[in-house]
């Protein structure tokens, strides 16, 4: 398994990571443990969870149980700031809440440190200096090793970088944002900000929730029991335009001897500043396919052909 530095930090992470938002929701403890063991066996080191995943902290709890005895082989990335209960004191980036949130995550994960502590969403009310000072304290106390953020905009990434430099605080080293072949919203400003200020990008929804795995085909029945089998998310993702694009990408990969899954992973792995592709998985087989899927080094010509091909589909 290839490893990459997470931004300008000294932390090396596996190029394929494991997203953990199925734990406690789609997967019970036993299934979670199976998927996590397979991932560790295949060389995955980066596990991305959040306090809000799985409901009532279950994803963190299941992950903590699944890595018992293997803590030193695992990089735990978790998050705070999302809604963990009623009222204003169970979310956000205040000093009061952060100090409470980290203790809750440490308890659920059953560990005494978190490798990457990420602010899940910006909190535009709390002064960023308050948030960053509180996070810096956690690093100095040894409860957290590195800091990251998620869903930040380019201007906020630049601003937090300057605050960290000005106030001699530990900077954010990673940015987790929505990014895949069919969603390019990071490209105008988040990605250049990450390159400029030395943050590693952890693209989320790298497989467009499964659409870019090749199992949703135009004109064919949808697979049963998958995330996009039915429901609101399926309506949002499986639009005619997205289906046409996925179909064109499927053919593009197939004519070059590859799968759409390999294209989805390999394309992301070649994007500037990307450190790890943290796809979710609901089975051991999926983990096994995903760890092999960054094997295609796309040429400049192929990368340009993909842009032309997608531009032709409205
Ligand atoms: P994703 O990686 O785009 O899609 C994952 C889903 O695709 C899996 O749960 C599985 O669902 C299907 N899949 C995966 N590998 C497959 C394979 N080889 N063959 C067939 N199907 C396969 O979406 P995601 O897991 O939601 O996103 C990745 C991670 O990003 C999350 O786990 C989470 O850690 C993080 N995330 C962060 C944010 C944020 O705001 N920071 C938001 C969303 C996600 P089925 O088996 O059900 O089809």
Coordinates of C-alpha atoms and ligand atoms in Angstrom, one line a residue:
X1 CA 0.0 0.0 0.0
X2 CA 1.4 3.4 -1.0
X3 CA 1.6 6.0 1.8
X4 CA 1.5 9.7 1.4
X5 CA 2.3 12.6 3.8
X6 CA -0.8 14.3 5.0
X7 CA -0.2 17.8 3.8
X8 CA 3.0 19.4 5.1
X9 CA 3.0 17.2 8.2
X10 CA 5.1 14.2 9.1
X11 CA 2.1 11.9 9.3
X12 CA 2.1 9.3 6.6
X13 CA -1.3 7.8 5.7
X14 CA -2.3 5.0 3.4
X15 CA -3.4 6.2 -0.1
X16 CA -6.6 4.2 0.3
X17 CA -8.3 4.9 3.6
X18 CA -11.5 3.7 5.1
X19 CA -14.6 5.9 5.6
X20 CA -16.5 4.8 8.7
X21 CA -19.9 6.4 8.3
X22 CA -21.6 3.0 7.7
X23 CA -20.6 1.8 11.2
X24 CA -23.5 1.7 13.6
X25 CA -25.9 2.4 10.8
X26 CA -25.6 -0.1 7.9
X27 CA -23.1 -2.3 9.8
X28 CA -23.3 -3.8 13.3
X29 CA -20.4 -4.4 15.5
X30 CA -19.5 -7.8 14.1
X31 CA -19.7 -6.6 10.5
X32 CA -17.7 -3.5 11.4
X33 CA -15.0 -5.6 13.0
X34 CA -14.7 -7.8 9.9
X35 CA -14.4 -4.8 7.5
X36 CA -11.9 -3.1 9.8
X37 CA -9.7 -6.3 10.1
X38 CA -9.7 -6.8 6.4
X39 CA -8.7 -3.2 5.9
X40 CA -5.8 -3.4 8.3
X41 CA -4.7 -6.7 6.7
X42 CA -4.6 -5.0 3.3
X43 CA -2.5 -2.1 4.6
X44 CA -5.1 0.5 5.2
X45 CA -4.0 2.7 8.1
X46 CA -6.3 5.7 7.9
X47 CA -9.8 5.3 9.4
X48 CA -12.1 8.3 9.2
X49 CA -15.0 8.5 11.6
X50 CA -17.0 11.3 13.4
X51 CA -18.9 11.7 16.6
X52 CA -22.1 12.0 14.7
X53 CA -21.7 8.9 12.6
X54 CA -23.9 5.9 13.3
X55 CA -26.1 7.8 15.8
X56 CA -25.1 8.4 19.4
X57 CA -21.4 7.9 18.7
X58 CA -21.8 4.3 17.6
X59 CA -19.3 4.6 14.7
X60 CA -16.6 5.7 17.1
X61 CA -17.5 3.0 19.6
X62 CA -17.6 0.2 17.0
X63 CA -14.3 1.4 15.5
X64 CA -12.7 1.5 18.9
X65 CA -13.8 -2.1 19.6
X66 CA -12.7 -3.2 16.2
X67 CA -9.1 -2.0 16.6
X68 CA -8.5 -3.4 20.1
X69 CA -5.0 -4.7 20.2
X70 CA -4.1 -3.0 16.9
X71 CA -4.1 0.7 18.0
X72 CA -0.5 1.3 17.0
X73 CA -1.2 0.2 13.4
X74 CA -4.1 2.6 13.0
X75 CA -4.5 6.3 12.4
X76 CA -7.8 7.4 13.9
X77 CA -9.3 10.5 12.3
X78 CA -12.5 11.7 13.9
X79 CA -14.5 14.9 14.0
X80 CA -16.5 17.3 16.2
X81 CA -18.8 20.2 15.7
X82 CA -21.8 18.4 14.3
X83 CA -25.0 18.2 16.3
X84 CA -24.6 15.7 19.1
X85 CA -27.8 16.6 21.1
X86 CA -30.4 19.2 21.9
X87 CA -29.5 22.9 22.4
X88 CA -26.5 25.1 21.6
X89 CA -24.0 23.3 23.9
X90 CA -23.8 20.1 22.0
X91 CA -22.2 21.3 18.7
X92 CA -19.9 23.9 17.2
X93 CA -16.4 25.2 17.9
X94 CA -16.5 26.9 21.3
X95 CA -13.8 26.1 23.8
X96 CA -16.4 24.8 26.2
X97 CA -17.8 22.3 23.7
X98 CA -14.5 21.2 22.3
X99 CA -13.1 20.2 25.7
X100 CA -16.2 18.1 26.3
X101 CA -16.4 16.7 22.8
X102 CA -12.8 15.4 22.8
X103 CA -13.3 13.5 26.1
X104 CA -16.5 11.9 24.7
X105 CA -14.7 10.8 21.5
X106 CA -11.8 9.4 23.5
X107 CA -14.1 7.5 25.7
X108 CA -16.1 6.0 22.8
X109 CA -13.0 5.1 20.9
X110 CA -11.5 3.7 24.1
X111 CA -8.1 5.3 23.3
X112 CA -6.0 8.0 25.0
X113 CA -5.2 9.9 21.9
X114 CA -6.8 10.8 18.5
X115 CA -4.4 11.1 15.6
X116 CA -6.4 13.6 13.5
X117 CA -9.0 15.7 15.1
X118 CA -11.1 17.4 12.5
X119 CA -13.6 20.3 12.8
X120 CA -16.5 18.8 10.8
X121 CA -18.2 22.0 9.7
X122 CA -17.2 25.7 10.1
X123 CA -18.7 27.6 13.0
X124 CA -18.9 31.1 11.7
X125 CA -20.2 32.5 15.0
X126 CA -17.4 31.3 17.3
X127 CA -14.2 33.3 16.8
X128 CA -11.8 31.0 15.0
X129 CA -9.0 32.1 17.4
X130 CA -11.1 30.6 20.3
X131 CA -11.5 27.3 18.4
X132 CA -7.9 27.1 17.3
X133 CA -6.5 27.9 20.7
X134 CA -8.7 25.2 22.3
X135 CA -7.5 22.7 19.6
X136 CA -3.9 23.7 20.1
X137 CA -4.3 23.0 23.9
X138 CA -5.5 19.5 23.0
X139 CA -2.4 18.9 20.9
X140 CA -0.1 20.2 23.7
X141 CA -2.0 18.0 26.2
X142 CA -1.3 14.9 24.0
X143 CA -5.0 14.1 23.5
X144 CA -4.7 14.9 19.8
X145 CA -1.8 14.5 17.5
X146 CA -2.8 16.6 14.4
X147 CA -5.6 19.0 13.5
X148 CA -7.8 19.0 10.4
X149 CA -11.0 20.5 9.1
X150 CA -13.9 19.6 6.8
X151 CA -16.2 21.6 4.6
X152 CA -14.1 24.8 5.0
X153 CA -14.0 27.2 2.1
X154 CA -10.9 28.5 0.5
X155 CA -11.0 31.9 2.2
X156 CA -11.4 30.2 5.6
X157 CA -8.5 27.8 4.9
X158 CA -6.3 30.8 4.1
X159 CA -7.5 32.7 7.2
X160 CA -6.9 29.8 9.6
X161 CA -3.5 29.3 8.2
X162 CA -2.6 32.9 8.9
X163 CA -4.1 32.8 12.4
X164 CA -2.0 29.7 13.2
X165 CA 1.2 31.4 11.9
X166 CA 0.4 34.7 13.7
X167 CA -0.5 33.1 17.1
X168 CA 2.0 30.2 16.9
X169 CA -0.7 27.7 17.0
X170 CA -0.7 24.2 15.5
X171 CA -2.1 24.6 12.0
X172 CA -4.7 22.5 10.3
X173 CA -2.9 19.9 8.1
X174 CA -5.9 18.4 6.2
X175 CA -9.1 19.5 4.5
X176 CA -11.9 17.0 4.0
X177 CA -14.3 18.1 1.3
X178 CA -16.8 16.7 -1.2
X179 CA -14.8 15.7 -4.2
X180 CA -15.1 13.1 -6.9
X181 CA -15.2 12.8 -10.7
X182 CA -18.7 14.2 -10.9
X183 CA -18.3 16.9 -8.2
X184 CA -15.6 19.5 -8.6
X185 CA -16.6 22.2 -6.1
X186 CA -13.2 22.2 -4.5
X187 CA -11.3 22.9 -7.6
X188 CA -11.8 26.7 -7.9
X189 CA -10.5 27.7 -4.4
X190 CA -10.3 24.9 -1.7
X191 CA -7.8 22.9 -3.7
X192 CA -5.5 25.8 -4.6
X193 CA -5.7 27.0 -0.9
X194 CA -4.6 23.5 0.2
X195 CA -1.7 23.5 -2.2
X196 CA -0.6 26.9 -1.2
X197 CA -0.8 26.4 2.5
X198 CA 0.3 22.7 2.7
X199 CA -2.9 20.9 3.6
X200 CA -3.6 17.4 2.4
X201 CA -7.0 16.8 0.9
X202 CA -9.2 13.9 2.0
X203 CA -12.0 13.8 -0.6
X204 CA -15.3 12.6 0.8
X205 CA -17.9 10.7 -1.2
X206 CA -15.1 9.6 -3.5
X207 CA -17.3 7.0 -5.1
X208 CA -20.3 9.3 -5.3
X209 CA -21.9 7.1 -2.7
X210 CA -21.4 4.0 -5.0
X211 CA -22.4 5.5 -8.3
X212 CA -18.8 5.4 -9.4
X213 CA -18.3 1.7 -8.6
X214 CA -20.0 0.5 -11.8
X215 CA -22.9 -1.2 -10.1
X216 CA -25.6 1.3 -11.2
X217 CA -26.0 0.9 -15.0
X218 CA -28.3 2.8 -17.3
X219 CA -31.3 0.6 -18.2
X220 CA -30.5 -2.1 -15.7
X221 CA -32.1 -2.9 -12.3
X222 CA -30.5 -1.3 -9.3
X223 CA -28.7 -3.6 -6.9
X224 CA -30.7 -4.5 -3.8
X225 CA -29.7 -3.3 -0.3
X226 CA -27.1 -0.8 -1.5
X227 CA -27.0 2.8 -0.4
X228 CA -28.5 4.1 -3.7
X229 CA -31.1 1.3 -4.1
X230 CA -33.8 3.7 -3.2
X231 CA -34.6 6.8 -1.2
X232 CA -33.8 10.5 -1.2
X233 CA -30.0 10.0 -1.7
X234 CA -30.7 7.8 -4.7
X235 CA -33.0 10.4 -6.2
X236 CA -30.3 13.1 -5.7
X237 CA -27.4 11.0 -7.1
X238 CA -29.0 8.9 -9.9
X239 CA -30.1 11.7 -12.1
X240 CA -30.2 11.3 -15.8
X241 CA -27.1 13.5 -16.2
X242 CA -25.1 11.6 -13.5
X243 CA -26.1 8.3 -15.0
X244 CA -25.0 9.4 -18.5
X245 CA -21.7 10.6 -17.1
X246 CA -21.1 7.4 -15.1
X247 CA -22.0 5.4 -18.2
X248 CA -19.5 7.4 -20.3
X249 CA -16.8 7.0 -17.7
X250 CA -17.5 3.2 -17.4
X251 CA -17.0 2.9 -21.2
X252 CA -13.9 5.1 -21.1
X253 CA -12.3 2.8 -18.4
X254 CA -13.4 -0.4 -20.1
X255 CA -11.9 0.4 -23.4
X256 CA -8.6 0.9 -21.6
X257 CA -8.8 -2.3 -19.7
X258 CA -9.9 -0.8 -16.4
X259 CA -13.0 -0.6 -14.3
X260 CA -15.0 2.5 -13.3
X261 CA -14.0 1.8 -9.7
X262 CA -10.3 2.0 -10.7
X263 CA -11.0 5.2 -12.6
X264 CA -12.7 6.8 -9.6
X265 CA -9.9 6.0 -7.2
X266 CA -7.0 6.5 -9.6
X267 CA -8.3 9.9 -10.9
X268 CA -8.6 11.2 -7.3
X269 CA -5.2 9.9 -6.3
X270 CA -3.7 11.9 -9.1
X271 CA -5.4 15.2 -8.2
X272 CA -3.1 17.9 -6.6
X273 CA -2.9 17.8 -2.8
X274 CA -4.9 14.6 -2.4
X275 CA -3.3 12.5 0.4
X276 CA -5.8 9.6 0.9
X277 CA -9.0 8.4 -0.7
X278 CA -11.3 7.5 2.2
X279 CA -14.0 5.4 0.6
X280 CA -16.6 3.7 2.7
X281 CA -17.2 0.0 2.4
X282 CA -20.0 -2.3 3.6
X283 CA -18.2 -5.6 3.0
X284 CA -14.8 -7.3 3.1
X285 CA -15.0 -7.8 -0.7
X286 CA -15.5 -4.1 -1.2
X287 CA -12.4 -3.3 0.9
X288 CA -10.4 -5.8 -1.1
X289 CA -11.4 -4.2 -4.5
X290 CA -10.8 -0.7 -3.2
X291 CA -7.3 -1.3 -2.0
X292 CA -6.4 -2.5 -5.5
X293 CA -8.1 0.4 -7.3
X294 CA -5.4 3.1 -7.4
X295 CA -3.3 1.1 -9.9
X296 CA -4.1 3.2 -13.0
X297 CA -1.6 6.0 -13.7
X298 CA -3.6 8.2 -16.1
X299 CA -1.7 10.0 -18.8
X300 CA -2.2 13.8 -19.3
X301 CA -4.0 12.9 -22.5
X302 CA -6.4 10.6 -20.7
X303 CA -7.0 13.2 -18.0
X304 CA -7.9 15.7 -20.7
X305 CA -10.1 13.2 -22.6
X306 CA -12.1 12.7 -19.3
X307 CA -12.7 16.5 -19.1
X308 CA -13.9 16.6 -22.7
X309 CA -16.1 13.6 -22.3
X310 CA -17.8 15.0 -19.2
X311 CA -18.1 18.5 -20.7
X312 CA -20.1 17.0 -23.6
X313 CA -22.8 15.7 -21.2
X314 CA -25.2 18.2 -19.7
Ligands
LIG1 P1 -18.4 6.8 -0.9 O1 -17.0 6.4 -0.5 O2 -18.6 7.7 -2.1 O3 -19.3 5.5 -1.2 C1 -19.2 4.4 -0.3 C2 -20.2 3.4 -0.6 O4 -20.1 2.8 -1.9 C3 -20.0 2.2 0.4 O5 -20.7 2.5 1.6 C4 -20.7 1.1 -0.4 O6 -22.1 1.2 -0.2 C5 -20.3 1.4 -1.8 N1 -19.0 0.8 -2.2 C6 -17.8 1.0 -1.7 N2 -16.9 0.3 -2.3 C7 -17.5 -0.5 -3.2 C8 -17.1 -1.5 -4.1 N3 -15.8 -1.8 -4.3 N4 -18.0 -2.1 -4.9 C9 -19.3 -1.7 -4.8 N5 -19.8 -0.8 -4.0 C10 -18.9 -0.2 -3.1 O7 -19.2 7.5 0.3 P2 -19.0 7.6 1.8 O8 -18.5 6.4 2.4 O9 -20.1 8.3 2.4 O10 -17.8 8.7 1.9 C11 -16.5 8.3 2.3 C12 -16.2 8.8 3.7 O11 -16.1 10.2 3.7 C13 -17.3 8.5 4.7 O12 -17.3 7.1 5.2 C14 -16.9 9.5 5.8 O13 -15.9 9.0 6.6 C15 -16.5 10.7 5.0 N6 -17.6 11.7 4.8 C16 -17.4 12.9 5.3 C17 -18.3 13.9 5.2 C18 -18.0 15.3 5.8 O14 -18.8 16.1 5.8 N7 -16.8 15.4 6.2 C19 -19.5 13.7 4.4 C20 -19.7 12.4 3.9 C21 -18.7 11.4 4.1 P3 -23.2 0.1 -0.6 O15 -22.6 -1.2 -0.3 O16 -24.3 0.4 0.3 O17 -23.5 0.3 -2.0

